[in-house]
Amino acid sequence: MKYIYQAGKPEGKKFILLHGTGGDETSLIDLARLLDAKSTILALRGQVKEDGMHRFFRRNGLNQFDLVSLENETDHLLEEITRISEEKGIALADWILVGYSNGANIAAHLLLERQTSLAQGIFFHPMSLGVHTKVFDLSDKKVWVSYGGMRDQIVSEAAFDTLTEAFDKRGADLTIMETNSGHQLLMEEVQSAKAWLKE
């Protein structure tokens, strides 16, 4: 799995960056710097290709997910994060997952379906992938999520609500920001997430 690692200041946040469909490991670096200019970043590239576009797991059409690919790629992602973290001497619990769209989806799935010491996430425009098999407690998790409202042609209200309910019911500390801007990422979302980081 291709990635970029950039060490930041000791007092900076530590971000794992997971891009949306068609992005790559460079896509969210500027976003990370907006969230925290002193941050350490680990930016990963999804290893699935769809019509020439990078993704983190396969799909069989719009919002029709390949669940075998999802589980395999989630395991691989966690293995890569663990391996690189050990190499860099960073505890898993110190990272904050930052994902947009497809990257947010696999990151949220990882927190919901894998028992890991990864504990924080900033998820821009995520959705439920229809897989909710685990019931372990998530009270050690702190998650910020955003939704683009009825104008979002990718994420339905039902799919967003199913995801947030899964976190909420299992005790996660959940913050939700809703806009009416569709699927694109707004500066007001970035500012909200930045404020959340400082809480």
PDB file of C-alpha atoms in Angstrom:
ATOM      1  CA  MET A   1       0.000   0.000   0.000  1.00  0.00           C
ATOM      2  CA  LYS A   2       1.535   3.302  -1.079  1.00  0.00           C
ATOM      3  CA  TYR A   3       1.695   6.036   1.529  1.00  0.00           C
ATOM      4  CA  ILE A   4       3.247   9.340   2.537  1.00  0.00           C
ATOM      5  CA  TYR A   5       4.576   9.839   6.060  1.00  0.00           C
ATOM      6  CA  GLN A   6       5.480  13.307   7.278  1.00  0.00           C
ATOM      7  CA  ALA A   7       6.640  13.852  10.853  1.00  0.00           C
ATOM      8  CA  GLY A   8       5.243  16.933  12.548  1.00  0.00           C
ATOM      9  CA  LYS A   9       5.944  18.715  15.807  1.00  0.00           C
ATOM     10  CA  PRO A  10       5.797  16.692  19.046  1.00  0.00           C
ATOM     11  CA  GLU A  11       2.781  18.716  20.229  1.00  0.00           C
ATOM     12  CA  GLY A  12       0.917  18.278  16.933  1.00  0.00           C
ATOM     13  CA  LYS A  13      -1.944  15.887  16.259  1.00  0.00           C
ATOM     14  CA  LYS A  14      -1.300  12.623  14.438  1.00  0.00           C
ATOM     15  CA  PHE A  15      -3.535  12.024  11.427  1.00  0.00           C
ATOM     16  CA  ILE A  16      -4.153   8.976   9.262  1.00  0.00           C
ATOM     17  CA  LEU A  17      -5.526  10.317   5.958  1.00  0.00           C
ATOM     18  CA  LEU A  18      -7.888   8.244   3.807  1.00  0.00           C
ATOM     19  CA  HIS A  19      -8.964   9.805   0.508  1.00  0.00           C
ATOM     20  CA  GLY A  20     -12.228   9.590  -1.416  1.00  0.00           C
ATOM     21  CA  THR A  21     -12.823   7.762  -4.708  1.00  0.00           C
ATOM     22  CA  GLY A  22     -10.407   9.009  -7.355  1.00  0.00           C
ATOM     23  CA  GLY A  23      -8.026  10.563  -4.848  1.00  0.00           C
ATOM     24  CA  ASP A  24      -4.629   9.382  -3.695  1.00  0.00           C
ATOM     25  CA  GLU A  25      -2.215   9.728  -0.794  1.00  0.00           C
ATOM     26  CA  THR A  26      -1.690  13.446  -1.540  1.00  0.00           C
ATOM     27  CA  SER A  27      -5.377  14.418  -1.596  1.00  0.00           C
ATOM     28  CA  LEU A  28      -5.947  15.267   2.072  1.00  0.00           C
ATOM     29  CA  ILE A  29      -2.540  16.629   3.052  1.00  0.00           C
ATOM     30  CA  ASP A  30      -3.642  20.267   2.735  1.00  0.00           C
ATOM     31  CA  LEU A  31      -6.744  19.411   4.779  1.00  0.00           C
ATOM     32  CA  ALA A  32      -4.564  17.937   7.526  1.00  0.00           C
ATOM     33  CA  ARG A  33      -2.468  21.107   7.615  1.00  0.00           C
ATOM     34  CA  LEU A  34      -5.654  23.170   7.975  1.00  0.00           C
ATOM     35  CA  LEU A  35      -6.778  20.982  10.870  1.00  0.00           C
ATOM     36  CA  ASP A  36      -3.378  21.244  12.577  1.00  0.00           C
ATOM     37  CA  ALA A  37      -0.335  22.860  10.976  1.00  0.00           C
ATOM     38  CA  LYS A  38       1.954  20.955  13.347  1.00  0.00           C
ATOM     39  CA  SER A  39       0.463  17.532  12.647  1.00  0.00           C
ATOM     40  CA  THR A  40       2.216  14.286  11.838  1.00  0.00           C
ATOM     41  CA  ILE A  41       0.518  12.605   8.884  1.00  0.00           C
ATOM     42  CA  LEU A  42       0.267   9.121   7.476  1.00  0.00           C
ATOM     43  CA  ALA A  43      -1.576   9.376   4.157  1.00  0.00           C
ATOM     44  CA  LEU A  44      -2.511   6.074   2.517  1.00  0.00           C
ATOM     45  CA  ARG A  45      -3.553   5.237  -1.028  1.00  0.00           C
ATOM     46  CA  GLY A  46      -6.423   2.816  -1.566  1.00  0.00           C
ATOM     47  CA  GLN A  47      -5.138  -0.194  -3.501  1.00  0.00           C
ATOM     48  CA  VAL A  48      -8.350  -0.978  -5.393  1.00  0.00           C
ATOM     49  CA  LYS A  49      -8.788   0.570  -8.850  1.00  0.00           C
ATOM     50  CA  GLU A  50     -12.185   1.292 -10.379  1.00  0.00           C
ATOM     51  CA  ASP A  51     -12.220   2.811 -13.868  1.00  0.00           C
ATOM     52  CA  GLY A  52      -8.711   4.060 -13.179  1.00  0.00           C
ATOM     53  CA  MET A  53      -9.691   5.618  -9.838  1.00  0.00           C
ATOM     54  CA  HIS A  54      -8.200   4.614  -6.489  1.00  0.00           C
ATOM     55  CA  ARG A  55     -10.590   3.292  -3.826  1.00  0.00           C
ATOM     56  CA  PHE A  56     -10.237   1.487  -0.506  1.00  0.00           C
ATOM     57  CA  PHE A  57     -12.608  -1.386  -1.401  1.00  0.00           C
ATOM     58  CA  ARG A  58     -14.511  -2.621  -4.428  1.00  0.00           C
ATOM     59  CA  ARG A  59     -18.108  -1.948  -5.328  1.00  0.00           C
ATOM     60  CA  ASN A  60     -20.436  -3.494  -7.886  1.00  0.00           C
ATOM     61  CA  GLY A  61     -22.168  -0.229  -8.793  1.00  0.00           C
ATOM     62  CA  LEU A  62     -23.098   3.002  -7.020  1.00  0.00           C
ATOM     63  CA  ASN A  63     -23.558   2.175  -3.306  1.00  0.00           C
ATOM     64  CA  GLN A  64     -23.472  -1.572  -4.087  1.00  0.00           C
ATOM     65  CA  PHE A  65     -20.511  -2.710  -2.044  1.00  0.00           C
ATOM     66  CA  ASP A  66     -18.370  -5.817  -2.507  1.00  0.00           C
ATOM     67  CA  LEU A  67     -18.461  -7.044   1.080  1.00  0.00           C
ATOM     68  CA  VAL A  68     -15.666  -9.597   0.627  1.00  0.00           C
ATOM     69  CA  SER A  69     -13.403  -6.841  -0.687  1.00  0.00           C
ATOM     70  CA  LEU A  70     -14.524  -4.564   2.161  1.00  0.00           C
ATOM     71  CA  GLU A  71     -13.514  -7.046   4.845  1.00  0.00           C
ATOM     72  CA  ASN A  72     -10.230  -7.996   3.163  1.00  0.00           C
ATOM     73  CA  GLU A  73      -9.233  -4.394   2.583  1.00  0.00           C
ATOM     74  CA  THR A  74     -10.220  -3.365   6.122  1.00  0.00           C
ATOM     75  CA  ASP A  75      -7.945  -6.084   7.512  1.00  0.00           C
ATOM     76  CA  HIS A  76      -5.141  -5.024   5.195  1.00  0.00           C
ATOM     77  CA  LEU A  77      -5.562  -1.356   6.109  1.00  0.00           C
ATOM     78  CA  LEU A  78      -5.361  -2.130   9.827  1.00  0.00           C
ATOM     79  CA  GLU A  79      -2.298  -4.321   9.256  1.00  0.00           C
ATOM     80  CA  GLU A  80      -0.565  -1.531   7.334  1.00  0.00           C
ATOM     81  CA  ILE A  81      -1.435   1.102   9.943  1.00  0.00           C
ATOM     82  CA  THR A  82      -0.163  -1.194  12.707  1.00  0.00           C
ATOM     83  CA  ARG A  83       3.055  -2.019  10.847  1.00  0.00           C
ATOM     84  CA  ILE A  84       3.891   1.612  10.024  1.00  0.00           C
ATOM     85  CA  SER A  85       2.984   2.762  13.543  1.00  0.00           C
ATOM     86  CA  GLU A  86       5.373   0.227  15.057  1.00  0.00           C
ATOM     87  CA  GLU A  87       8.074   1.292  12.603  1.00  0.00           C
ATOM     88  CA  LYS A  88       7.594   4.976  13.510  1.00  0.00           C
ATOM     89  CA  GLY A  89       7.147   4.373  17.241  1.00  0.00           C
ATOM     90  CA  ILE A  90       3.612   5.801  17.386  1.00  0.00           C
ATOM     91  CA  ALA A  91       0.903   4.199  19.527  1.00  0.00           C
ATOM     92  CA  LEU A  92      -2.290   3.336  17.654  1.00  0.00           C
ATOM     93  CA  ALA A  93      -4.301   5.240  20.267  1.00  0.00           C
ATOM     94  CA  ASP A  94      -2.445   8.448  19.355  1.00  0.00           C
ATOM     95  CA  TRP A  95      -3.726   8.506  15.763  1.00  0.00           C
ATOM     96  CA  ILE A  96      -6.845  10.288  14.515  1.00  0.00           C
ATOM     97  CA  LEU A  97      -8.432   8.730  11.434  1.00  0.00           C
ATOM     98  CA  VAL A  98      -9.387  11.420   8.898  1.00  0.00           C
ATOM     99  CA  GLY A  99     -11.413  10.258   5.918  1.00  0.00           C
ATOM    100  CA  TYR A 100     -13.528  11.676   3.141  1.00  0.00           C
ATOM    101  CA  SER A 101     -16.301   9.701   1.396  1.00  0.00           C
ATOM    102  CA  ASN A 102     -14.851   6.265   0.488  1.00  0.00           C
ATOM    103  CA  GLY A 103     -11.982   6.789   2.920  1.00  0.00           C
ATOM    104  CA  ALA A 104     -14.387   7.834   5.669  1.00  0.00           C
ATOM    105  CA  ASN A 105     -16.482   4.740   4.975  1.00  0.00           C
ATOM    106  CA  ILE A 106     -13.669   2.249   5.489  1.00  0.00           C
ATOM    107  CA  ALA A 107     -12.381   4.162   8.529  1.00  0.00           C
ATOM    108  CA  ALA A 108     -15.803   4.119  10.194  1.00  0.00           C
ATOM    109  CA  HIS A 109     -16.176   0.433   9.300  1.00  0.00           C
ATOM    110  CA  LEU A 110     -12.804  -0.262  10.911  1.00  0.00           C
ATOM    111  CA  LEU A 111     -13.837   1.358  14.204  1.00  0.00           C
ATOM    112  CA  LEU A 112     -17.227  -0.391  14.202  1.00  0.00           C
ATOM    113  CA  GLU A 113     -16.126  -3.867  13.123  1.00  0.00           C
ATOM    114  CA  ARG A 114     -12.548  -4.312  14.423  1.00  0.00           C
ATOM    115  CA  GLN A 115     -11.447  -4.223  18.055  1.00  0.00           C
ATOM    116  CA  THR A 116      -8.514  -1.832  17.954  1.00  0.00           C
ATOM    117  CA  SER A 117      -6.927   0.844  20.097  1.00  0.00           C
ATOM    118  CA  LEU A 118      -7.501   3.355  17.274  1.00  0.00           C
ATOM    119  CA  ALA A 119      -9.958   5.604  19.054  1.00  0.00           C
ATOM    120  CA  GLN A 120     -10.665   8.865  17.199  1.00  0.00           C
ATOM    121  CA  GLY A 121     -12.099   9.721  13.806  1.00  0.00           C
ATOM    122  CA  ILE A 122     -13.021  12.712  11.655  1.00  0.00           C
ATOM    123  CA  PHE A 123     -15.287  11.429   8.902  1.00  0.00           C
ATOM    124  CA  PHE A 124     -16.435  13.767   6.128  1.00  0.00           C
ATOM    125  CA  HIS A 125     -19.571  12.477   4.343  1.00  0.00           C
ATOM    126  CA  PRO A 126     -19.519   8.834   5.484  1.00  0.00           C
ATOM    127  CA  MET A 127     -22.330   6.304   5.190  1.00  0.00           C
ATOM    128  CA  SER A 128     -23.329   2.925   6.532  1.00  0.00           C
ATOM    129  CA  LEU A 129     -22.049   0.078   4.371  1.00  0.00           C
ATOM    130  CA  GLY A 130     -24.840  -2.184   5.586  1.00  0.00           C
ATOM    131  CA  VAL A 131     -22.530  -4.296   7.756  1.00  0.00           C
ATOM    132  CA  HIS A 132     -23.199  -4.061  11.485  1.00  0.00           C
ATOM    133  CA  THR A 133     -22.213  -7.388  13.012  1.00  0.00           C
ATOM    134  CA  LYS A 134     -20.321  -6.379  16.168  1.00  0.00           C
ATOM    135  CA  VAL A 135     -21.673  -5.249  19.526  1.00  0.00           C
ATOM    136  CA  PHE A 136     -18.516  -4.515  21.549  1.00  0.00           C
ATOM    137  CA  ASP A 137     -18.506  -1.273  23.520  1.00  0.00           C
ATOM    138  CA  LEU A 138     -17.312   1.894  21.769  1.00  0.00           C
ATOM    139  CA  SER A 139     -17.245   4.216  24.767  1.00  0.00           C
ATOM    140  CA  ASP A 140     -13.496   4.701  24.240  1.00  0.00           C
ATOM    141  CA  LYS A 141     -14.126   6.105  20.737  1.00  0.00           C
ATOM    142  CA  LYS A 142     -14.557   9.790  19.891  1.00  0.00           C
ATOM    143  CA  VAL A 143     -15.958  10.535  16.432  1.00  0.00           C
ATOM    144  CA  TRP A 144     -16.861  13.676  14.455  1.00  0.00           C
ATOM    145  CA  VAL A 145     -18.958  13.190  11.300  1.00  0.00           C
ATOM    146  CA  SER A 146     -20.445  15.480   8.659  1.00  0.00           C
ATOM    147  CA  TYR A 147     -23.367  15.055   6.275  1.00  0.00           C
ATOM    148  CA  GLY A 148     -24.202  17.149   3.205  1.00  0.00           C
ATOM    149  CA  GLY A 149     -27.962  16.970   3.664  1.00  0.00           C
ATOM    150  CA  MET A 150     -30.619  16.224   1.086  1.00  0.00           C
ATOM    151  CA  ARG A 151     -28.430  17.616  -1.712  1.00  0.00           C
ATOM    152  CA  ASP A 152     -25.883  14.832  -1.210  1.00  0.00           C
ATOM    153  CA  GLN A 153     -26.397  12.529  -4.211  1.00  0.00           C
ATOM    154  CA  ILE A 154     -24.032   9.869  -2.800  1.00  0.00           C
ATOM    155  CA  VAL A 155     -24.978   9.578   0.884  1.00  0.00           C
ATOM    156  CA  SER A 156     -28.668   9.127   1.659  1.00  0.00           C
ATOM    157  CA  GLU A 157     -30.151  10.347   4.924  1.00  0.00           C
ATOM    158  CA  ALA A 158     -31.016   6.747   5.834  1.00  0.00           C
ATOM    159  CA  ALA A 159     -27.444   5.517   5.191  1.00  0.00           C
ATOM    160  CA  PHE A 160     -25.985   8.361   7.242  1.00  0.00           C
ATOM    161  CA  ASP A 161     -28.457   7.857  10.097  1.00  0.00           C
ATOM    162  CA  THR A 162     -27.767   4.105  10.202  1.00  0.00           C
ATOM    163  CA  LEU A 163     -24.055   4.798  10.598  1.00  0.00           C
ATOM    164  CA  THR A 164     -24.405   7.415  13.323  1.00  0.00           C
ATOM    165  CA  GLU A 165     -26.933   5.274  15.210  1.00  0.00           C
ATOM    166  CA  ALA A 166     -24.436   2.403  15.196  1.00  0.00           C
ATOM    167  CA  PHE A 167     -21.830   4.595  16.900  1.00  0.00           C
ATOM    168  CA  ASP A 168     -24.356   6.162  19.275  1.00  0.00           C
ATOM    169  CA  LYS A 169     -25.982   2.917  20.421  1.00  0.00           C
ATOM    170  CA  ARG A 170     -22.607   1.433  21.297  1.00  0.00           C
ATOM    171  CA  GLY A 171     -21.544   4.374  23.437  1.00  0.00           C
ATOM    172  CA  ALA A 172     -19.189   6.358  21.205  1.00  0.00           C
ATOM    173  CA  ASP A 173     -18.719  10.078  21.900  1.00  0.00           C
ATOM    174  CA  LEU A 174     -20.340  11.326  18.682  1.00  0.00           C
ATOM    175  CA  THR A 175     -20.473  14.835  17.183  1.00  0.00           C
ATOM    176  CA  ILE A 176     -22.574  15.413  14.033  1.00  0.00           C
ATOM    177  CA  MET A 177     -22.412  18.380  11.659  1.00  0.00           C
ATOM    178  CA  GLU A 178     -25.017  18.684   8.926  1.00  0.00           C
ATOM    179  CA  THR A 179     -24.924  21.125   6.019  1.00  0.00           C
ATOM    180  CA  ASN A 180     -27.075  21.436   2.908  1.00  0.00           C
ATOM    181  CA  SER A 181     -24.151  21.519   0.506  1.00  0.00           C
ATOM    182  CA  GLY A 182     -24.167  18.083  -1.101  1.00  0.00           C
ATOM    183  CA  HIS A 183     -21.156  15.791  -1.198  1.00  0.00           C
ATOM    184  CA  GLN A 184     -18.380  18.364  -1.548  1.00  0.00           C
ATOM    185  CA  LEU A 185     -16.219  19.289   1.407  1.00  0.00           C
ATOM    186  CA  LEU A 186     -16.769  22.811   2.788  1.00  0.00           C
ATOM    187  CA  MET A 187     -14.390  25.015   4.743  1.00  0.00           C
ATOM    188  CA  GLU A 188     -17.042  25.344   7.458  1.00  0.00           C
ATOM    189  CA  GLU A 189     -16.810  21.579   7.981  1.00  0.00           C
ATOM    190  CA  VAL A 190     -13.037  21.819   8.295  1.00  0.00           C
ATOM    191  CA  GLN A 191     -13.376  24.636  10.833  1.00  0.00           C
ATOM    192  CA  SER A 192     -15.927  22.641  12.827  1.00  0.00           C
ATOM    193  CA  ALA A 193     -13.666  19.597  12.909  1.00  0.00           C
ATOM    194  CA  LYS A 194     -10.727  21.777  13.902  1.00  0.00           C
ATOM    195  CA  ALA A 195     -12.712  23.227  16.806  1.00  0.00           C
ATOM    196  CA  TRP A 196     -13.723  19.699  17.844  1.00  0.00           C
ATOM    197  CA  LEU A 197     -10.048  18.684  17.949  1.00  0.00           C
ATOM    198  CA  LYS A 198      -9.356  21.475  20.439  1.00  0.00           C
ATOM    199  CA  GLU A 199     -12.154  20.490  22.820  1.00  0.00           C
TER     200      GLU A 199
END
